[in-house]
Every structure is written in C-alpha cells, then in structure tokens.
Coordinates of C-alpha atoms in Angstrom, one line a residue:
X1 CA -39.5 -10.4 92.5
X2 CA -42.1 -12.0 94.5
X3 CA -45.7 -12.2 93.3
X4 CA -47.0 -10.1 95.9
X5 CA -44.3 -7.2 95.2
X6 CA -45.2 -7.4 91.3
X7 CA -49.0 -6.9 91.9
X8 CA -47.8 -4.1 94.1
X9 CA -45.8 -2.4 91.3
X10 CA -48.7 -2.8 88.8
X11 CA -51.2 -1.1 91.3
X12 CA -48.7 1.8 92.0
X13 CA -47.9 2.3 88.2
X14 CA -51.4 2.5 87.2
X15 CA -52.4 5.0 89.9
X16 CA -49.5 7.6 88.7
X17 CA -49.1 6.5 85.1
X18 CA -52.9 7.2 84.2
X19 CA -52.9 10.6 85.3
X20 CA -49.6 11.5 84.1
X21 CA -50.7 10.3 80.7
X22 CA -53.9 12.1 80.8
X23 CA -52.3 15.6 82.0
X24 CA -49.6 15.0 79.2
X25 CA -52.0 14.9 76.2
X26 CA -54.3 17.5 77.7
X27 CA -51.9 20.3 79.0
X28 CA -49.2 19.8 76.3
X29 CA -51.3 18.7 73.1
X30 CA -50.6 22.0 71.7
X31 CA -46.7 21.5 71.8
X32 CA -47.3 18.0 70.4
X33 CA -49.2 19.3 67.4
X34 CA -46.8 21.8 66.6
X35 CA -43.6 20.1 67.3
X36 CA -44.4 16.7 66.4
X37 CA -41.8 16.2 63.6
X38 CA -38.9 17.7 65.9
X39 CA -40.2 15.5 68.7
X40 CA -40.4 12.5 66.4
X41 CA -37.0 12.9 65.2
X42 CA -35.9 13.2 68.8
X43 CA -37.7 10.0 69.5
X44 CA -36.1 8.1 66.7
X45 CA -32.7 9.1 67.7
X46 CA -33.5 8.1 71.5
X47 CA -34.8 4.7 70.2
X48 CA -31.5 4.2 68.2
X49 CA -29.5 5.1 71.3
X50 CA -31.3 2.5 73.3
X51 CA -30.4 -0.1 70.9
X52 CA -26.7 0.0 72.3
X53 CA -27.1 -0.3 76.2
X54 CA -23.8 -0.6 78.2
X55 CA -23.5 -3.0 80.8
X56 CA -21.9 -2.4 84.3
X57 CA -21.7 -5.4 86.4
X58 CA -24.8 -6.9 84.7
X59 CA -26.8 -3.7 85.3
X60 CA -27.7 -2.1 81.7
X61 CA -27.3 1.6 81.2
X62 CA -28.7 3.2 78.0
X63 CA -26.7 6.7 77.2
X64 CA -29.9 8.4 76.3
X65 CA -29.5 11.5 78.5
X66 CA -27.7 13.7 76.1
X67 CA -31.1 13.4 74.0
X68 CA -33.2 13.7 76.8
X69 CA -31.5 16.8 77.8
X70 CA -32.2 18.4 74.6
X71 CA -35.8 17.6 74.7
X72 CA -36.0 18.9 78.4
X73 CA -34.6 22.2 77.7
X74 CA -36.9 22.9 74.3
X75 CA -39.8 21.0 75.4
X76 CA -40.2 20.8 79.0
X77 CA -40.3 18.1 81.7
X78 CA -43.9 16.6 80.6
X79 CA -42.6 16.2 77.1
X80 CA -39.1 14.8 78.1
X81 CA -40.8 12.3 80.3
X82 CA -43.7 11.2 77.8
X83 CA -40.7 10.4 75.1
X84 CA -38.7 8.6 77.6
X85 CA -41.5 6.3 78.4
X86 CA -42.1 5.4 74.6
X87 CA -38.1 4.7 74.6
X88 CA -38.2 2.7 77.6
X89 CA -41.2 0.6 76.4
X90 CA -39.9 0.1 73.1
X91 CA -36.5 -1.0 74.5
X92 CA -38.1 -3.7 76.7
X93 CA -40.5 -5.0 73.6
X94 CA -37.1 -5.2 71.6
X95 CA -35.5 -7.5 74.4
X96 CA -38.5 -10.0 74.7
X97 CA -38.9 -9.6 78.4
X98 CA -40.6 -13.0 79.3
X99 CA -44.0 -13.1 80.9
X100 CA -42.9 -13.7 84.5
X101 CA -40.8 -10.5 84.1
X102 CA -43.6 -8.6 82.8
X103 CA -43.6 -6.4 86.0
X104 CA -40.4 -4.7 84.4
X105 CA -42.4 -2.6 82.4
X106 CA -44.4 -0.6 85.0
X107 CA -41.3 -0.7 87.3
X108 CA -38.9 1.0 84.8
X109 CA -41.6 3.3 83.9
X110 CA -42.0 4.5 87.5
X111 CA -38.1 4.8 87.9
X112 CA -38.1 7.2 84.9
X113 CA -41.1 9.2 85.6
X114 CA -39.9 9.7 89.3
X115 CA -36.3 10.6 87.7
X116 CA -37.7 12.9 85.1
X117 CA -40.3 14.7 87.7
X118 CA -37.3 14.9 90.4
X119 CA -34.5 16.3 88.2
X120 CA -36.9 18.5 86.4
X121 CA -38.2 19.9 89.8
X122 CA -34.6 20.8 91.1
X123 CA -33.8 22.4 87.6
X124 CA -36.8 25.0 88.1
X125 CA -35.8 25.5 91.7
X126 CA -32.4 26.5 90.8
X127 CA -33.5 29.4 88.6
X128 CA -33.8 27.5 85.1
X129 CA -36.4 27.9 82.6
X130 CA -37.6 26.5 79.2
X131 CA -37.6 26.7 76.2
X132 CA -34.2 27.8 75.0
X133 CA -34.5 30.8 72.7
X134 CA -32.6 34.0 71.9
X135 CA -33.6 35.6 75.3
X136 CA -33.4 32.5 77.2
X137 CA -29.7 31.6 76.2
X138 CA -28.3 28.1 77.4
X139 CA -25.2 29.9 78.9
X140 CA -27.3 31.8 81.3
X141 CA -28.4 28.3 82.6
X142 CA -25.2 26.6 83.1
X143 CA -25.8 26.1 87.0
X144 CA -29.5 24.6 86.5
X145 CA -28.3 22.3 83.7
X146 CA -25.6 20.8 86.1
X147 CA -28.1 20.6 88.8
X148 CA -30.3 18.8 86.4
X149 CA -27.8 16.4 84.9
X150 CA -26.2 15.3 88.1
X151 CA -29.8 14.8 90.0
X152 CA -31.0 13.0 87.1
X153 CA -28.1 10.6 87.2
X154 CA -28.3 10.1 90.9
X155 CA -31.8 10.0 91.4
X156 CA -32.2 7.4 88.7
X157 CA -29.6 5.1 90.3
X158 CA -31.0 5.7 93.6
X159 CA -34.5 4.8 92.7
X160 CA -33.2 1.5 91.3
X161 CA -31.0 0.7 94.3
X162 CA -34.1 1.6 96.8
X163 CA -36.4 -0.8 94.6
X164 CA -34.1 -3.5 94.4
X165 CA -33.5 -3.8 98.1
X166 CA -37.0 -3.6 99.1
X167 CA -39.0 -5.2 96.4
X168 CA -36.5 -7.6 94.8
X169 CA -34.6 -10.8 95.9
X170 CA -31.5 -9.3 94.2
X171 CA -29.8 -6.9 96.9
X172 CA -27.2 -4.0 95.8
X173 CA -25.0 -3.9 99.2
X174 CA -23.9 -0.3 98.6
X175 CA -25.2 2.5 96.5
X176 CA -21.7 4.0 95.9
X177 CA -19.7 1.3 94.0
X178 CA -17.7 0.6 90.9
X179 CA -20.6 0.3 88.4
X180 CA -22.2 3.8 89.7
X181 CA -18.5 5.3 89.0
X182 CA -18.3 3.7 85.6
X183 CA -21.7 5.0 84.8
X184 CA -20.8 8.4 86.0
X185 CA -17.9 8.6 83.6
X186 CA -20.1 7.6 80.8
X187 CA -22.6 10.1 81.6
X188 CA -19.8 12.8 81.7
X189 CA -18.7 11.6 78.2
X190 CA -22.5 11.9 76.7
X191 CA -23.4 15.1 78.4
X192 CA -21.5 17.2 76.4
X193 CA -22.7 15.5 73.3
X194 CA -26.2 16.4 74.5
X195 CA -25.4 20.0 74.9
X196 CA -23.7 20.2 71.5
X197 CA -27.0 18.8 70.3
X198 CA -28.9 21.4 72.0
X199 CA -26.9 24.3 70.5
X200 CA -27.1 22.9 67.0
X201 CA -30.9 22.3 67.4
X202 CA -31.2 25.8 68.5
X203 CA -29.6 27.5 65.6
X204 CA -30.2 24.9 62.9
X205 CA -33.7 23.2 63.9
X206 CA -34.2 19.5 63.5
X207 CA -31.7 19.4 60.6
X208 CA -29.2 19.6 63.5
X209 CA -30.4 16.4 64.9
X210 CA -29.3 14.5 61.7
X211 CA -26.0 16.0 61.8
X212 CA -25.0 15.9 65.1
X213 CA -27.3 12.6 65.7
X214 CA -25.1 10.6 63.1
X215 CA -21.7 11.1 65.5
X216 CA -23.9 10.6 68.6
X217 CA -24.9 7.6 67.5
X218 CA -21.5 6.5 66.1
X219 CA -20.1 7.6 69.6
X220 CA -23.0 5.1 71.3
X221 CA -21.6 2.5 69.1
X222 CA -17.9 2.8 69.9
X223 CA -19.0 3.2 73.3
X224 CA -20.8 -0.1 73.7
X225 CA -18.0 -1.9 71.4
X226 CA -15.3 -0.5 74.0
X227 CA -17.5 -1.4 76.9
X228 CA -18.2 -4.9 75.4
X229 CA -14.2 -5.6 74.5
X230 CA -13.6 -4.8 78.3
X231 CA -16.2 -7.0 79.4
X232 CA -15.1 -9.7 77.0
X233 CA -11.5 -9.4 78.3
X234 CA -12.5 -9.7 81.8
X235 CA -14.3 -12.9 81.2
X236 CA -11.2 -14.1 79.3
X237 CA -8.8 -13.4 82.1
X238 CA -11.3 -15.3 84.4
X239 CA -11.1 -18.3 81.9
X240 CA -7.5 -18.1 81.8
X241 CA -7.2 -18.3 85.8
X242 CA -9.8 -21.2 85.6
X243 CA -7.1 -22.8 83.3
X244 CA -4.3 -22.3 85.7
X245 CA -5.9 -23.1 88.7
X246 CA -7.3 -26.4 87.4
X247 CA -3.9 -27.4 86.5
X248 CA -3.1 -27.2 90.4
X249 CA -6.2 -29.4 91.6
X250 CA -5.4 -33.0 92.4
X251 CA -8.9 -34.7 93.0
X252 CA -11.9 -35.1 90.8
X253 CA -14.0 -33.3 93.4
X254 CA -11.9 -30.2 93.3
X255 CA -11.9 -30.0 89.5
X256 CA -15.8 -30.2 89.7
X257 CA -16.2 -27.8 92.2
X258 CA -13.8 -25.2 90.3
X259 CA -15.8 -25.7 87.3
X260 CA -19.0 -25.1 88.9
X261 CA -17.9 -22.1 90.9
X262 CA -16.3 -20.4 87.6
X263 CA -19.1 -21.3 85.3
X264 CA -21.6 -19.5 87.8
X265 CA -18.8 -16.5 88.1
X266 CA -18.6 -16.3 84.0
X267 CA -21.8 -17.2 82.6
X268 CA -25.6 -16.2 83.9
X269 CA -26.5 -20.3 84.1
X270 CA -28.7 -21.9 86.7
X271 CA -28.0 -25.3 85.7
X272 CA -24.5 -26.9 84.8
X273 CA -24.7 -30.3 82.8
X274 CA -21.3 -32.1 82.6
X275 CA -21.3 -35.3 80.5
X276 CA -18.3 -37.5 79.7
X277 CA -17.7 -40.1 77.2
X278 CA -17.5 -43.7 78.7
X279 CA -15.3 -46.4 77.2
X280 CA -18.6 -47.8 75.9
X281 CA -19.2 -44.7 73.8
X282 CA -22.2 -43.6 76.0
X283 CA -22.3 -40.3 77.8
X284 CA -22.4 -40.3 81.5
X285 CA -23.7 -37.6 83.9
X286 CA -21.1 -36.1 86.1
X287 CA -22.6 -34.6 89.4
X288 CA -21.4 -31.0 89.4
X289 CA -21.3 -29.3 92.8
X290 CA -23.9 -26.7 93.4
X291 CA -24.9 -24.4 95.9
X292 CA -28.4 -23.6 94.1
X293 CA -31.8 -24.9 95.5
X294 CA -32.6 -28.5 94.5
X295 CA -35.3 -27.6 92.1
X296 CA -33.0 -26.0 89.9
X297 CA -30.7 -28.9 89.6
X298 CA -33.0 -31.6 89.2
X299 CA -32.1 -32.6 85.5
X300 CA -30.8 -36.4 86.0
X301 CA -30.9 -37.9 82.4
X302 CA -29.5 -37.1 79.2
X303 CA -31.3 -34.2 77.6
X304 CA -32.3 -34.0 74.0
X305 CA -30.1 -30.9 73.4
X306 CA -26.9 -32.7 74.7
X307 CA -27.8 -35.4 72.8
X308 CA -27.9 -33.7 69.5
X309 CA -24.6 -31.9 70.3
X310 CA -22.9 -35.4 70.9
X311 CA -24.5 -36.8 67.5
X312 CA -23.7 -33.9 65.5
X313 CA -20.7 -33.0 67.1
X314 CA -21.5 -29.0 66.9
X315 CA -22.1 -26.4 69.3
X316 CA -25.7 -25.5 70.0
X317 CA -27.0 -21.8 71.1
X318 CA -30.5 -21.3 71.8
X319 CA -32.3 -18.0 73.0
X320 CA -35.7 -19.2 73.9
X321 CA -37.5 -22.4 74.4
X322 CA -39.3 -22.4 71.0
X323 CA -36.1 -23.0 69.2
X324 CA -35.1 -26.0 71.1
X325 CA -38.2 -27.7 72.2
X326 CA -38.5 -30.0 69.5
X327 CA -35.3 -31.5 70.6
X328 CA -36.6 -32.5 74.1
X329 CA -39.7 -34.8 73.5
X330 CA -39.1 -36.3 77.1
X331 CA -39.4 -32.6 78.8
X332 CA -36.3 -33.0 80.8
X333 CA -35.4 -29.4 80.6
X334 CA -38.4 -28.0 82.5
X335 CA -38.7 -24.5 83.1
X336 CA -35.8 -23.7 80.8
X337 CA -35.3 -20.9 78.1
X338 CA -31.8 -20.3 77.2
X339 CA -29.5 -23.2 76.3
X340 CA -25.9 -23.4 75.4
X341 CA -24.3 -26.7 74.7
X342 CA -20.9 -27.4 73.4
X343 CA -18.6 -30.5 72.7
X344 CA -15.6 -31.1 74.1
X345 CA -12.7 -32.8 71.7
X346 CA -9.9 -35.1 72.5
X347 CA -9.5 -36.9 69.3
X348 CA -13.0 -37.6 69.3
X349 CA -16.0 -36.0 71.5
X350 CA -14.7 -36.5 74.9
X351 CA -17.9 -34.8 76.8
X352 CA -20.5 -32.4 76.4
X353 CA -21.3 -29.1 78.5
X354 CA -24.7 -27.8 78.7
X355 CA -25.5 -24.6 80.6
X356 CA -29.2 -23.6 81.0
X357 CA -31.1 -20.5 82.4
X358 CA -34.9 -19.8 82.9
X359 CA -34.4 -16.4 81.2
X360 CA -34.4 -16.0 77.2
X361 CA -31.5 -14.6 75.8
X362 CA -28.9 -15.1 78.2
X363 CA -26.0 -16.6 76.5
X364 CA -24.1 -15.2 73.3
X365 CA -21.4 -16.3 71.0
X366 CA -18.7 -15.0 73.0
X367 CA -20.0 -17.4 75.9
X368 CA -20.1 -20.2 73.5
X369 CA -16.3 -19.7 72.9
X370 CA -15.4 -19.2 76.4
X371 CA -17.3 -22.4 77.5
X372 CA -15.7 -24.7 74.6
X373 CA -12.5 -23.7 76.2
X374 CA -13.5 -24.2 79.8
X375 CA -15.0 -27.5 78.7
X376 CA -11.8 -28.8 77.4
X377 CA -10.0 -27.6 80.2
X378 CA -12.5 -29.5 82.5
X379 CA -12.6 -33.0 80.6
X380 CA -9.0 -33.2 79.9
X381 CA -8.1 -32.4 83.7
X382 CA -10.8 -35.1 84.6
X383 CA -9.2 -37.7 82.4
X384 CA -5.7 -36.9 83.4
X385 CA -6.7 -37.3 87.0
X386 CA -8.6 -40.7 86.3
X387 CA -5.5 -41.8 84.5
X388 CA -3.3 -41.0 87.4
X389 CA -5.4 -42.4 89.8
X390 CA -5.6 -45.7 87.9
X391 CA -1.7 -45.7 87.5
X392 CA -1.5 -44.9 91.3
X393 CA -3.9 -47.6 91.8
X394 CA -2.2 -50.4 89.7
X395 CA 0.9 -49.4 91.3
X396 CA -0.5 -50.3 94.7
X397 CA -3.0 -53.4 93.9
X398 CA -2.2 -56.9 93.1
X399 CA -3.8 -57.0 89.3
X400 CA -4.9 -60.8 90.0
X401 CA -6.8 -60.6 93.5
X402 CA -7.6 -56.9 93.4
X403 CA -6.2 -56.3 96.9
X404 CA -3.4 -54.3 98.0
X405 CA 0.2 -55.4 97.0
X406 CA 3.1 -55.9 99.6
X407 CA 4.7 -52.5 98.3
X408 CA 1.7 -50.8 99.4
X409 CA 1.5 -52.7 102.7
X410 CA 5.4 -52.0 103.5
X411 CA 5.1 -48.7 102.7
X412 CA 2.0 -48.1 104.6
X413 CA 3.9 -49.7 107.7
X414 CA 7.0 -47.4 107.4
X415 CA 5.1 -44.3 107.0
X416 CA 2.0 -44.5 109.4
X417 CA 3.0 -47.3 111.9
X418 CA 6.3 -46.2 113.2
X419 CA 4.8 -44.2 116.0
X420 CA 5.4 -45.9 119.5
X421 CA 1.9 -44.9 120.9
X422 CA 0.2 -46.9 118.2
X423 CA -1.4 -50.7 119.1
X424 CA -1.9 -53.0 116.3
X425 CA -1.8 -56.7 115.4
X426 CA -0.8 -58.5 112.0
X427 CA -2.1 -61.9 110.8
X428 CA 0.0 -64.0 108.1
X429 CA -2.0 -66.4 106.2
X430 CA 0.0 -69.2 104.0
X431 CA -2.4 -71.6 101.7
X432 CA -1.0 -75.3 102.6
X433 CA 0.2 -77.3 99.8
X434 CA -1.0 -74.9 97.1
X435 CA 1.9 -76.1 94.8
X436 CA -0.4 -79.3 94.4
X437 CA -3.2 -77.3 93.0
X438 CA -1.1 -75.7 90.3
X439 CA 0.7 -79.1 89.6
X440 CA -2.7 -80.9 89.5
X441 CA -5.0 -78.3 87.9
X442 CA -2.9 -75.8 86.1
X443 CA -1.7 -72.3 86.9
X444 CA -5.3 -70.8 85.6
X445 CA -7.2 -73.0 88.1
X446 CA -4.5 -71.9 91.1
X447 CA -4.9 -68.2 89.9
X448 CA -8.8 -68.7 90.4
X449 CA -8.5 -70.2 93.8
X450 CA -6.2 -67.1 94.8
X451 CA -8.9 -64.8 93.6
X452 CA -11.8 -66.4 95.5
X453 CA -9.5 -66.6 98.9
X454 CA -8.8 -62.8 98.3
X455 CA -12.5 -62.5 98.2
X456 CA -13.3 -64.5 101.3
X457 CA -10.8 -62.4 103.1
X458 CA -12.0 -59.4 101.9
X459 CA -15.6 -59.9 103.3
X460 CA -14.2 -61.1 106.5
X461 CA -11.6 -58.2 107.1
X462 CA -14.0 -55.4 105.7
X463 CA -13.3 -52.2 107.5
X464 CA -11.4 -53.8 110.4
X465 CA -8.0 -53.7 108.9
X466 CA -5.8 -53.5 105.7
X467 CA -5.8 -56.9 103.5
X468 CA -2.9 -57.3 101.4
X469 CA -1.1 -60.0 99.0
X470 CA 2.2 -61.0 100.9
X471 CA 3.8 -63.3 98.2
X472 CA 2.8 -66.0 95.9
X473 CA 0.2 -67.9 98.2
X474 CA 0.3 -65.8 101.2
X475 CA -1.5 -62.9 102.5
X476 CA -1.3 -60.3 105.4
X477 CA -3.9 -58.4 107.3
X478 CA -3.0 -55.4 109.5
X479 CA -5.6 -54.7 112.5
X480 CA -5.2 -51.2 113.7
X481 CA -6.0 -50.9 117.5
X482 CA -6.4 -54.8 118.1
X483 CA -5.4 -56.7 120.8
X484 CA -3.9 -60.5 120.4
X485 CA -7.1 -61.8 121.7
X486 CA -9.5 -60.2 119.0
X487 CA -6.9 -60.8 116.3
X488 CA -6.6 -64.3 117.2
X489 CA -10.5 -64.6 117.0
X490 CA -10.5 -63.4 113.5
X491 CA -7.6 -65.8 112.6
X492 CA -9.6 -68.5 113.9
X493 CA -12.7 -67.4 111.9
X494 CA -10.7 -67.2 108.8
X495 CA -9.2 -70.5 109.0
X496 CA -12.6 -72.2 109.5
X497 CA -14.1 -70.5 106.5
X498 CA -11.3 -71.4 104.2
X499 CA -11.5 -74.9 105.7
X500 CA -15.4 -75.6 105.1
X501 CA -15.4 -73.5 101.6
X502 CA -15.7 -75.5 98.4
X503 CA -13.6 -74.2 95.4
X504 CA -14.5 -74.9 92.0
X505 CA -11.9 -75.5 89.4
X506 CA -11.2 -77.3 85.9
X507 CA -8.7 -80.0 85.5
X508 CA -6.9 -78.1 82.6
X509 CA -3.9 -80.4 82.6
X510 CA -6.2 -83.5 81.9
X511 CA -9.4 -84.0 80.7
X512 CA -11.0 -80.4 81.3
X513 CA -13.6 -81.6 83.5
X514 CA -15.0 -79.7 86.4
X515 CA -13.7 -80.5 89.9
X516 CA -14.1 -79.3 93.6
X517 CA -11.4 -79.0 96.1
X518 CA -10.8 -77.8 99.7
X519 CA -8.0 -76.0 101.1
X520 CA -6.4 -75.3 104.4
X521 CA -4.4 -72.5 105.6
X522 CA -1.6 -72.0 108.3
X523 CA -2.0 -68.7 110.3
X524 CA 0.4 -66.7 112.6
X525 CA -0.7 -63.8 114.7
X526 CA 1.5 -61.2 116.5
X527 CA 0.8 -58.2 118.5
X528 CA 2.9 -55.1 119.1
X529 CA 4.3 -56.0 122.5
X530 CA 6.5 -53.0 123.1
X531 CA 6.5 -49.2 122.2
X532 CA 9.8 -49.1 120.5
X533 CA 9.0 -52.2 118.5
X534 CA 9.0 -51.5 114.8
X535 CA 6.2 -52.6 112.2
X536 CA 8.4 -55.1 110.5
X537 CA 9.5 -56.7 113.6
X538 CA 6.0 -57.4 114.1
X539 CA 5.4 -58.8 110.9
X540 CA 8.5 -61.1 111.2
X541 CA 7.0 -62.2 114.5
X542 CA 4.1 -63.4 112.8
X543 CA 5.7 -65.0 110.0
X544 CA 7.7 -67.0 112.8
X545 CA 4.4 -67.9 114.4
X546 CA 3.0 -69.3 111.2
X547 CA 6.0 -71.2 110.3
X548 CA 7.3 -72.5 113.7
X549 CA 3.4 -72.7 115.5
X550 CA 1.4 -73.8 112.6
X551 CA 3.1 -75.3 109.8
X552 CA 5.6 -77.5 111.6
X553 CA 2.6 -78.7 114.1
X554 CA 0.8 -79.9 111.1
X555 CA -0.7 -76.9 109.2
X556 CA -4.4 -75.8 109.4
X557 CA -3.5 -74.2 112.6
X558 CA -3.6 -71.0 114.0
X559 CA -0.4 -69.7 116.4
X560 CA 0.2 -66.6 118.3
X561 CA 3.7 -65.4 118.8
X562 CA 4.8 -65.1 122.2
X563 CA 8.2 -64.0 123.0
X564 CA 8.7 -66.7 125.7
X565 CA 7.8 -69.4 123.4
X566 CA 9.5 -68.4 119.9

C-alpha cells in the first residue's frame, strides 16, 4: 500500500477507534465488571480459534463468527466489537507483521468495527434484542439472527473488497468470486456451532463454553487441516503439471520461462535464483526470465545462503532476516526476509534453487518439498537439453576446424535451397599441395594449418554466408542472395589473405624445430543461373571451375564457372 494511503488509514483509525474505546469502557463498564470471567473465557476461545486461520486464494479467513455471535447475543454490539478488536490485534502480533505492514493493524481494526456496528444495527432494525434470557428466547429472533449473520459476512468481505481496490495496489477484480463462495460455505458450517454455543451458554453458563468449546476447537482444527490438504493437493497438481510440461519443452529459454511462471504461480516469491554446477565444480547463475521490476531481480552473484546449501548439501528455510543474515556478509540479499533454498541432485549436487521474499514467514515445509521436486525437474531438463544440443552440434560440426561439416551443408542445400526463386552463389576452396605439408611436417602440423585456415575463412565470411568443410583440405561457402560479381570479390579476398598469411608449424618428422610456411588455394565460384537449377548442380559447377579453371591453370587462382566456358 502506498505510504500516503497508509497515513490516511492511521488518521481515520485514530479518529474512530479512540471515541469507540472511550465509549466502550464508559457505557459498558458495569457489564465488563459483572461478567468479566465469562467474557474472558469467550476471548480465550476466540484467540484459540484465531490460531487456525483458513486461506482462500491467499486471503486468510478466521472462523470466529460462531463465538462472536454468542458474545453479541448475550453482551451486545459494543462488547462483541471490543473483544473482536483484542482478538484481531493478538492474531496480528502472533504472525509478526513486519514494520512496513504495520498499517494492517488499524486497517483490520476499522474493517471489524464497521462490520460489528453495521451487522449489529441491522439486527436491531429487524426487531432483534439482547441479551438472551428466559423472556427473550433465541427462537423468537431467528430472522434477526439470520440478518445479522448474513450481513456480518457480506459487510466484512465488502469492506475488504472496497479497501483493497481503493487503497491497495492488490486489486480484486470481482466481489462475487470463488473465494467468497468457499468462505460462505465455511460460515454455514461455523454458525450452527455458534448457535449451539449460545443455547448451551444460556442454560449452563460459562461451563458450556468449555464443554462446547473443545468440540468447536476440534472442528476448527479439522477444518483447517482439510483446507490445508486441499491447498497442498492443488499445489501438487500444479507441480505435476509442471513436470509434464517441462518434458515437452525443447529449448533452454522455454524451460527457464516455464520454471519462472510456475514458481510464481505456486510460491509467493519475488526473486528466483537458479544456479547450475559447472564442470569445474563451481556454481553458475542462470538468468531466469522475469516480468518483475528490475529492482526485484537485482541479485547477480552467489549469495551466502546458496553457497551454504551448496557446501552442506542441505535445504535451508528461513522465516526472517535475523535467521540468515550471518550467512550473507556481502549483503547480496538486500530487502529480503524469507528465504527458501534447496539443492538439486543428479548423483551429486547439480544445482541450487533459491527463492526469496521481502515478507517474513512466506515459505513453509510443504514449499520446501515442492521446490525440491521442481528443482530436480528443471536441472535435469536443462542438462538433457544441453546434452541433446551438444550431440546435435557434434553431428553437424567438424570436430577439428569447429565449422560445419559437409553432412550439415548438404542437408541445408536440400531442405532450404531447392526453391526456384532463391538466388545464391557457392565458393569451393582447395588448398594447393596440402599433402606436402603432411609429408614434411606431420599430420599434427597439417591439422594445425587446417584449423587456422578455417579461422581465417570464418572471419572473412562472417554472417555473409555459411562456411563448411567440404573434404580433407577443401572448404565450401554458400552465399545467400549474392551474385557472381560479389562472390568473386570475396573469393579473391580469400585467395590473397591465404597467400599472404604465414603459418607457424613444428617439424615433427625431423628435429622438432618451429618453421613458418605459406600456402595458396585454388578457388572455384559458381552462381545459380536458372530458377530450376538444383543446389547440388551449382556445387558441382563450383567444383568444375576450381579444378578446370584454377588448378589446371597453375593453381593459386580464382575461376568463375560460366556455362559457355566449361
């Protein structure tokens, strides 16, 4: 919530709460003095009930309406509102609301003051009276009680809806949604328990609070456990779906994007830090795609918590900064409270996944287990993709020169250059008398020359075309969209560059001394002349030009294929 709105909430609360407090103790002091043991027991019961909040779509719901109904029917609207205030403040203190969220105290206080007085007023307007006694039976006030319970529920949720959409940055698109329906169903279960407590208290006094209170608390616990199990089941379903989806991804970027989206759907995290173990044993940070503001994804180095997990091979879960700040002396994790960090195994620690949040007590043990599963899915998928890419790369690359092999080049021609409308040229390069280098200096020196020639060609071709190794000492270049003139110009540049370049080799077959040599190349150039001409036909023409027009004419030449000449 913006600071300006927070200040407004504090001012409104102070303006309303102070008169309410003064009025409560001045007008209801006699009721408080005469009935304080009963009211205290009700308060304790309400505090116990507040220990078991139920979450509906990240909105906590406290099942205290059954207890508050009994309070209202016996002690009136003011006492009920006062006890609710104490319960709300106690609950917020228990969950340790951070300083930056302190506005939640006055905000929740205002919501429940408005709810108590609004629902109470409607109760009185429909003919309801308190307290319940022999002459004022609960059965005679069925309609006012129904109005009170319904208005209490709707008014409480509507106030939350209005305040979130006007003061907070977290908007609720619709008032009537699935979360409201689930809360309504829970209220229908809680209210009969409250009526039972009311009737029992009427006949047995505060002893009934103990007799009925224990089943009520048990009911709240069971309700919360059921709610939590459903929540965990939904999360497990999302994780399972993530596992299926990640197996269908084919690129590293798709995996990281899916991981990022799934983490933000399942966990309340602001930063997602994914580290992968490199071959040298060190951790490498993988950039996870994010739609969050830049300041929320500013962690760029290995934080101390992640390194601790890497060294100990144990997951870490921290609820507040005080618990982990000793692990982060470099203060990489600024503005962070909750941290969840888990190792990912594949025979050894293959990676680390760390989630952070600026809010305390965000992650739980269930989150830890789910993140371990997702982390394993992700790192294994990343390694499989990299292995697949490496295998694919090895199948299309020449392992010696690190340029494309002829298998890739031939497939490229057949799949992409069999279209009549395409214009392209090819350059075929053959190193002159290369066998003499192998015979004089050894194959190691010959390979060294081939690698250096490939490097020179790679620099000259750049992104103008596709360079591949054609055979032993032959190279081929495909120039997309280039005519004969441009291709011939590049071929001459290549010939001159190779002719003037000095290659340093070692005389492995004799005394092992270093030597410098020069080489030349015979080059053939061919351009697609007719729309129906196949790419392999253009390649054969370049080959003919190279042999007939360059090698047979003395080598170290560039020959251009022309149908009238060859």
